[in-house]
PDB file of C-alpha atoms and ligand atoms in Angstrom:
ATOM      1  CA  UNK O  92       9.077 -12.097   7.351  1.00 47.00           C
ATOM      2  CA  UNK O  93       6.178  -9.352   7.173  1.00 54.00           C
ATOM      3  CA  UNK O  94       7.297  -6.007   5.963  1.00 63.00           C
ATOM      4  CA  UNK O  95       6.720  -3.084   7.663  1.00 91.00           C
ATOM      5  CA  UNK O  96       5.961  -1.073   4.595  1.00 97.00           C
ATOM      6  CA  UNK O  97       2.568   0.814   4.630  1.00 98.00           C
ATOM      7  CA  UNK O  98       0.842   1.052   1.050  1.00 98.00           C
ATOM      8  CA  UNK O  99      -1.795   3.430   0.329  1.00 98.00           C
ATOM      9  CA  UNK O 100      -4.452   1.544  -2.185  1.00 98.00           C
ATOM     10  CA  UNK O 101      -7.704   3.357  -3.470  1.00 98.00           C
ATOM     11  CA  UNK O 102      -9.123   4.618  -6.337  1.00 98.00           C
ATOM     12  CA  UNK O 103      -7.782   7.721  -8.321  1.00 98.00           C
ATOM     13  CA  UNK O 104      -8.603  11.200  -6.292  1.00 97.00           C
ATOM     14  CA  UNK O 105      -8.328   9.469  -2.950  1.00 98.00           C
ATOM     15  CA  UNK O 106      -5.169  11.222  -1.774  1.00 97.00           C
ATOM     16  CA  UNK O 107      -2.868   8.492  -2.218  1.00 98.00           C
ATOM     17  CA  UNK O 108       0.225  10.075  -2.616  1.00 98.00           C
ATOM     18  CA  UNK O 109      -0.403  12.981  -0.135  1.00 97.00           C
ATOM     19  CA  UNK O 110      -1.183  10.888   2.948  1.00 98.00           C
ATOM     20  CA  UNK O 111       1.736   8.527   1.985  1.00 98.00           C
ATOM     21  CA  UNK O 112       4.131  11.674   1.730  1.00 98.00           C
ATOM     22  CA  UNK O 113       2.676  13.072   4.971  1.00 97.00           C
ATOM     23  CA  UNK O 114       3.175  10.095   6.804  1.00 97.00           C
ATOM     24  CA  UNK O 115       6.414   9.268   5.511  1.00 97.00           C
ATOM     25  CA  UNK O 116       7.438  12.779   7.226  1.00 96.00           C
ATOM     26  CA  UNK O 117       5.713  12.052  10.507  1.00 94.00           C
ATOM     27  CA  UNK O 118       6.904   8.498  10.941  1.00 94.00           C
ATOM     28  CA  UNK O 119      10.132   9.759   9.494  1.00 95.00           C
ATOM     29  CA  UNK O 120       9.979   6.802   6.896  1.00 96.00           C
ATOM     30  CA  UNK O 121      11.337   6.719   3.331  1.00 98.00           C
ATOM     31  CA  UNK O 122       8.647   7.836   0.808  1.00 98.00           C
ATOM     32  CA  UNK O 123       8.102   6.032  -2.396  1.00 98.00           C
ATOM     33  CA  UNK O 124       5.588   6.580  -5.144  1.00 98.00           C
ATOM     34  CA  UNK O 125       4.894   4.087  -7.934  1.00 98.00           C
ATOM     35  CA  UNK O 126       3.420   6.502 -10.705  1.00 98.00           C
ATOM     36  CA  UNK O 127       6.512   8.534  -9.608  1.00 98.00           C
ATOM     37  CA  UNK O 128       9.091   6.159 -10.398  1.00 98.00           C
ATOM     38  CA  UNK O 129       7.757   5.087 -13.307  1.00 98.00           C
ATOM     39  CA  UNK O 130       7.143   8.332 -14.419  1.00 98.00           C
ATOM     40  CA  UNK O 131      11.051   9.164 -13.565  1.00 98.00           C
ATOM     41  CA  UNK O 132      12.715   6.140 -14.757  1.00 98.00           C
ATOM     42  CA  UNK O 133      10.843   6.828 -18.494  1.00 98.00           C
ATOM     43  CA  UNK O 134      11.102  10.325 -18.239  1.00 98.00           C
ATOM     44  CA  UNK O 135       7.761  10.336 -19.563  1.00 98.00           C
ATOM     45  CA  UNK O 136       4.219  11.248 -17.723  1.00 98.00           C
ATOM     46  CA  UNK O 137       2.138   8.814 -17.396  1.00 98.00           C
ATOM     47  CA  UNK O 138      -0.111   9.939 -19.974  1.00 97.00           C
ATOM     48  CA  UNK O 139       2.777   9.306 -22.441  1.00 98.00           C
ATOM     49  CA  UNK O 140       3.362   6.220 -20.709  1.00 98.00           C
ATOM     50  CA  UNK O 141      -0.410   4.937 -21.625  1.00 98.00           C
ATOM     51  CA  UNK O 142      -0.295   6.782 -24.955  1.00 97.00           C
ATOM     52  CA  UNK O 143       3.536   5.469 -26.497  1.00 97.00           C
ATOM     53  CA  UNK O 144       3.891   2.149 -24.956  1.00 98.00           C
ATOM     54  CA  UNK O 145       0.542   1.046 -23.519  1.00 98.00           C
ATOM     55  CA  UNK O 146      -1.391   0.329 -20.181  1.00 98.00           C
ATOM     56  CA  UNK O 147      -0.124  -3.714 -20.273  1.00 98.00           C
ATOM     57  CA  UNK O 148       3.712  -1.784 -20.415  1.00 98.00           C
ATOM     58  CA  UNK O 149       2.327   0.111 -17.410  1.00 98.00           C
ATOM     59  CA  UNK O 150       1.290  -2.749 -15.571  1.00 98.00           C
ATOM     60  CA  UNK O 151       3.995  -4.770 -15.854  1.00 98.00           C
ATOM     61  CA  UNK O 152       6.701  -1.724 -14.616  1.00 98.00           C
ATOM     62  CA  UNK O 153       3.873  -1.748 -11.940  1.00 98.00           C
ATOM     63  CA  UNK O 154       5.270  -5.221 -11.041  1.00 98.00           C
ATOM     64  CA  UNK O 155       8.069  -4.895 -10.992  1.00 98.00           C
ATOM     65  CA  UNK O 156       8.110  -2.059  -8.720  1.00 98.00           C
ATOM     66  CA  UNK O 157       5.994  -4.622  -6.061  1.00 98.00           C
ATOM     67  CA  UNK O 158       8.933  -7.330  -6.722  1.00 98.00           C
ATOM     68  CA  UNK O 159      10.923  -4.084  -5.296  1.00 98.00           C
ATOM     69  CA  UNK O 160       9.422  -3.235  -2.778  1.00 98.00           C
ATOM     70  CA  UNK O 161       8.798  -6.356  -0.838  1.00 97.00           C
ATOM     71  CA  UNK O 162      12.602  -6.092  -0.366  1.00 96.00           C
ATOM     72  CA  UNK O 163      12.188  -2.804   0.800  1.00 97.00           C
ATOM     73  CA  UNK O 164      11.531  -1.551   4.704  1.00 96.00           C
ATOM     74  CA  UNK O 165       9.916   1.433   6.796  1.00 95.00           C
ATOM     75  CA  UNK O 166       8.793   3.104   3.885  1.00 98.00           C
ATOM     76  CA  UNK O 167       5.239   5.061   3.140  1.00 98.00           C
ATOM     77  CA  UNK O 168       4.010   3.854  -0.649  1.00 98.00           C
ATOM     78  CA  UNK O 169       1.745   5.425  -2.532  1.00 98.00           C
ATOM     79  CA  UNK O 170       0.238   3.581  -5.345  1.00 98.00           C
ATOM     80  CA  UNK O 171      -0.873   3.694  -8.561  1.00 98.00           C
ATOM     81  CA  UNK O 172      -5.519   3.143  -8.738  1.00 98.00           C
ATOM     82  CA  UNK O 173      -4.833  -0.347 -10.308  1.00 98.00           C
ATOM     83  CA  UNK O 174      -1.487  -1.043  -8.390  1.00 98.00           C
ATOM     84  CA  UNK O 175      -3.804  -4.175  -6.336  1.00 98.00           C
ATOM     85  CA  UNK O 176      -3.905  -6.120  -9.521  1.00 98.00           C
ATOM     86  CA  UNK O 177       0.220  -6.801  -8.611  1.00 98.00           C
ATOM     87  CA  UNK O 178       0.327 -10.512  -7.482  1.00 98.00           C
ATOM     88  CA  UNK O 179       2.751  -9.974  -4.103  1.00 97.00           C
ATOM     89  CA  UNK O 180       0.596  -7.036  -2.817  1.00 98.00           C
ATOM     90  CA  UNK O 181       0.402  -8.589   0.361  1.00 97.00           C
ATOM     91  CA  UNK O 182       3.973  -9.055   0.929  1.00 97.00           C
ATOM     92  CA  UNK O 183       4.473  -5.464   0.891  1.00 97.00           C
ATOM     93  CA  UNK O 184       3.667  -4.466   4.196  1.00 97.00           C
ATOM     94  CA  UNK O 185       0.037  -3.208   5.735  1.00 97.00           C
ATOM     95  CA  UNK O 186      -2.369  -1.985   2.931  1.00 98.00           C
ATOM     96  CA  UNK O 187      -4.346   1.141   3.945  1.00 98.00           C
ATOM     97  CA  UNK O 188      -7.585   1.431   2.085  1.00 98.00           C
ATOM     98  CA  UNK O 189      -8.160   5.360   1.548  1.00 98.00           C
ATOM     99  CA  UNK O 190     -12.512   4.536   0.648  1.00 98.00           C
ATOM    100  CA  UNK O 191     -14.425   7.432  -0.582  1.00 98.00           C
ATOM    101  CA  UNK O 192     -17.793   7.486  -2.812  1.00 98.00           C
ATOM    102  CA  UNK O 193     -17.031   8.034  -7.080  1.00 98.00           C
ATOM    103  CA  UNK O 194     -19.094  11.239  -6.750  1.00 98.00           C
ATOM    104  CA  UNK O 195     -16.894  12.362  -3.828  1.00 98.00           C
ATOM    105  CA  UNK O 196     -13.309  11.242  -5.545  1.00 98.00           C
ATOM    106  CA  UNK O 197     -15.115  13.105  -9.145  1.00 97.00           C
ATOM    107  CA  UNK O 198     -15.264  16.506  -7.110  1.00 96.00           C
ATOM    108  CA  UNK O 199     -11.631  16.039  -5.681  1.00 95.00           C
ATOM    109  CA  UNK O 200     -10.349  15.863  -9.174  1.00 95.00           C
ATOM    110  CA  UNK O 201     -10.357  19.326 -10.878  1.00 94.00           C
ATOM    111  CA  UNK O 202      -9.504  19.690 -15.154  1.00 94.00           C
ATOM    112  CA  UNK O 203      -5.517  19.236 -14.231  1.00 95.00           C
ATOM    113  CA  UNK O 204      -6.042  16.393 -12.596  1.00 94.00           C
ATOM    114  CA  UNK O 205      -8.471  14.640 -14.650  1.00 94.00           C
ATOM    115  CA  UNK O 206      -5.968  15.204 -17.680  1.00 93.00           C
ATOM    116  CA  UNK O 207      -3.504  13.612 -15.666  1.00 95.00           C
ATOM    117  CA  UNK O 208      -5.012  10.348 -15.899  1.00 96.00           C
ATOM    118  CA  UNK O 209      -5.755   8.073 -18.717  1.00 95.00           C
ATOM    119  CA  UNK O 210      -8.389   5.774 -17.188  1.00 97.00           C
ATOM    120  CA  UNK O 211     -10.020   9.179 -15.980  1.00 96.00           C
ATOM    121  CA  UNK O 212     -10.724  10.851 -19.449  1.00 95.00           C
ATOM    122  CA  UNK O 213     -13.931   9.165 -19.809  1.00 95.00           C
ATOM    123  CA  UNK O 214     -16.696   9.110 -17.262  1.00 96.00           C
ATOM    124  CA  UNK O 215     -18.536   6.312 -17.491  1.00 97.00           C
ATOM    125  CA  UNK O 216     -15.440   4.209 -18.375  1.00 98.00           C
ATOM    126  CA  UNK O 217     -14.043   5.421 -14.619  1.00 98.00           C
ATOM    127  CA  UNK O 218     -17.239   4.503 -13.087  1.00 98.00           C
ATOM    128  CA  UNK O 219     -17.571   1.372 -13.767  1.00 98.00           C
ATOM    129  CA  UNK O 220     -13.620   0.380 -13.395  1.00 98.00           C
ATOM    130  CA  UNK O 221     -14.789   2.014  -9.918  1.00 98.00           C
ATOM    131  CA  UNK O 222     -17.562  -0.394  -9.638  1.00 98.00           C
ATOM    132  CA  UNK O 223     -15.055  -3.429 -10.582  1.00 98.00           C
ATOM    133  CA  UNK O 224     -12.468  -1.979  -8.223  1.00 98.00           C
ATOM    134  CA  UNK O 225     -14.342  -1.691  -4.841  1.00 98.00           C
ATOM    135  CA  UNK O 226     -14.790  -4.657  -3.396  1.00 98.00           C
ATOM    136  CA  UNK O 227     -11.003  -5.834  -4.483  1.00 98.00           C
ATOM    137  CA  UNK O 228      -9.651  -2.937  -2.635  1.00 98.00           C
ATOM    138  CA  UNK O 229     -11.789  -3.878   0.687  1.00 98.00           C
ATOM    139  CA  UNK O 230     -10.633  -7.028  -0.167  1.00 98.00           C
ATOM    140  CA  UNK O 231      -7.085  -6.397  -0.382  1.00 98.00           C
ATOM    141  CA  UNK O 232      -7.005  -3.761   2.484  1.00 98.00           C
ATOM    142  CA  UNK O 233      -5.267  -4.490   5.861  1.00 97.00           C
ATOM    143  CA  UNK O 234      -6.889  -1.137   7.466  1.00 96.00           C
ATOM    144  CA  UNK O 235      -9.965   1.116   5.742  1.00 97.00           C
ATOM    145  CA  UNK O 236      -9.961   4.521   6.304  1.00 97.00           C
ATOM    146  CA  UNK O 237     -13.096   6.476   5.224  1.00 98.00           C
ATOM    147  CA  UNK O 238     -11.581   9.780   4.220  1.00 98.00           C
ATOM    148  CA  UNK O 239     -14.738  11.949   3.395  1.00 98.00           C
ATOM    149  CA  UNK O 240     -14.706  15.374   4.824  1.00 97.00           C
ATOM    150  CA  UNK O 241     -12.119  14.823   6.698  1.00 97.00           C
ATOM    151  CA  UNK O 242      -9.173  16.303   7.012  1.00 97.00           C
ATOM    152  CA  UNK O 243      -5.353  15.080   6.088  1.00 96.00           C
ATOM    153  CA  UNK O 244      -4.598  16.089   9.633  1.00 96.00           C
ATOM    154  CA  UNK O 245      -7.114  14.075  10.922  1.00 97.00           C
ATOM    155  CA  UNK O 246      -6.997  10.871   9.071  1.00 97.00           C
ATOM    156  CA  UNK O 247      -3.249  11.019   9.988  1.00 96.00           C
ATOM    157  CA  UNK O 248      -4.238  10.548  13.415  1.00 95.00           C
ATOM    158  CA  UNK O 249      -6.350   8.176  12.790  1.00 94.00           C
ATOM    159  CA  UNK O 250      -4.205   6.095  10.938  1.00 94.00           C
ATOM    160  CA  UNK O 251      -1.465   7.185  13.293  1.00 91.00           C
ATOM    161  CA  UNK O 252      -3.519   4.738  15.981  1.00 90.00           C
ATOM    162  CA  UNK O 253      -3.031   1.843  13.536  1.00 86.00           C
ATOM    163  CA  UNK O 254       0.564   1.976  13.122  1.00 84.00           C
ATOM    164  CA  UNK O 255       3.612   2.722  14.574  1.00 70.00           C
TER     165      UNK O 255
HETATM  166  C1  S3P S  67      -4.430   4.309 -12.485  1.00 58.40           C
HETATM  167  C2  S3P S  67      -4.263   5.241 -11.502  1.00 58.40           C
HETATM  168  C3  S3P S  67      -3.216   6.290 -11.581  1.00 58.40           C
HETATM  169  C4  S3P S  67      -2.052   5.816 -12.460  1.00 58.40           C
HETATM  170  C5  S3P S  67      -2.567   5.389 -13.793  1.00 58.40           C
HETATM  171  C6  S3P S  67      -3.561   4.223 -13.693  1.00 58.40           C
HETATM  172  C7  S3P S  67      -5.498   3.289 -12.313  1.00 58.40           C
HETATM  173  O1  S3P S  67      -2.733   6.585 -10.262  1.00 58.40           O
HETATM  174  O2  S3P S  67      -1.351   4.763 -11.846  1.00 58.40           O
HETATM  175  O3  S3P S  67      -3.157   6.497 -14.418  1.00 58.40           O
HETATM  176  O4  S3P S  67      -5.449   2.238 -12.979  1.00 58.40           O
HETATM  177  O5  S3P S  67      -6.391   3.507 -11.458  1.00 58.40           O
HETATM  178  P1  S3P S  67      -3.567   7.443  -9.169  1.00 58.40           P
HETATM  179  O6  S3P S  67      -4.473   6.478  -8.462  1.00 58.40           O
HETATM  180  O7  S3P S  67      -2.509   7.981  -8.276  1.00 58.40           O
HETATM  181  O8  S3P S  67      -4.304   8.497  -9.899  1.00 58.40           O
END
């Protein structure tokens, strides 16, 4: 049976975890986060995460969280950049693509944010996962959304067309 879970997927600065949250609220829907609940169940920030146990640890609690979720229902997920390398993605639910330009995601993410994020630290190392990332995300994605300059409200109703 297809799940009627919604996953956000994109690239870091996309607004992942916002839109999930927001729609979670308007659908009235359960909202799940996989950075958060990784983040929680370590009691650790994902920094700390990358730094003390490394990003193959991180990847494979990233699994298992999918192997969760495809028993889950009616939720909103937001996921982690590299959350579309799990190997049930597509037993989830619908995958919403949140697409934006590198230069346009760079701006979104001020100094806090930036230190936030492991694979972000560098540059030209977060361009060119970018780069690798793209088409796998248009690949993977049930629905794109192109999200720049718009609003939250507005890609909400967008997406609010889409699903139910
Ligand atoms: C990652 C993205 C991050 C977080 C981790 C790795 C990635 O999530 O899961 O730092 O591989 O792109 P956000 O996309 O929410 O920043």
């Amino acid at each position: 049976m297809m799940r009627d879970n919604i996953v956000f997927i994109g690239f870091m600065g996309c607004g992942k975890s916002t839109m999930a949250r927001k729609l979670a609220i308007e659908l009235d829907r359960i909202f799940l986060d996989s950075d958060l609940l990784i983040e929680a169940k370590f009691n650790q920030s994902i920094n700390e995460i990358f730094e003390n146990k490394g990003e193959y640890f991180f990847r494979e609690q990233e699994q298992k969280l999918a192997d969760f979720f495809i028993l889950c229902q009616n939720t909103c997920i937001a996921s982690g950049g590299g959350f579309i390398n799990v190997k049930n993605l597509e037993k989830i639910g619908l995958s919403i693509y949140l697409r934006a330009d590198f230069e346009y995601l760079k701006k979104r993410l001020n100094k806090d944010e930036i230190a936030k994020r492991p694979l972000f630290f560098d540059e030209i190392k977060a361009k060119k996962l970018y780069n690798e990332r793209i088409k796998i995300y248009e690949n993977k994605a049930d629905v794109i959304l192109d999200i720049e300059n718009k609003s939250i409200d507005e890609l909400i109703r967008e997406l609010k067309k889409v699903v139910k």
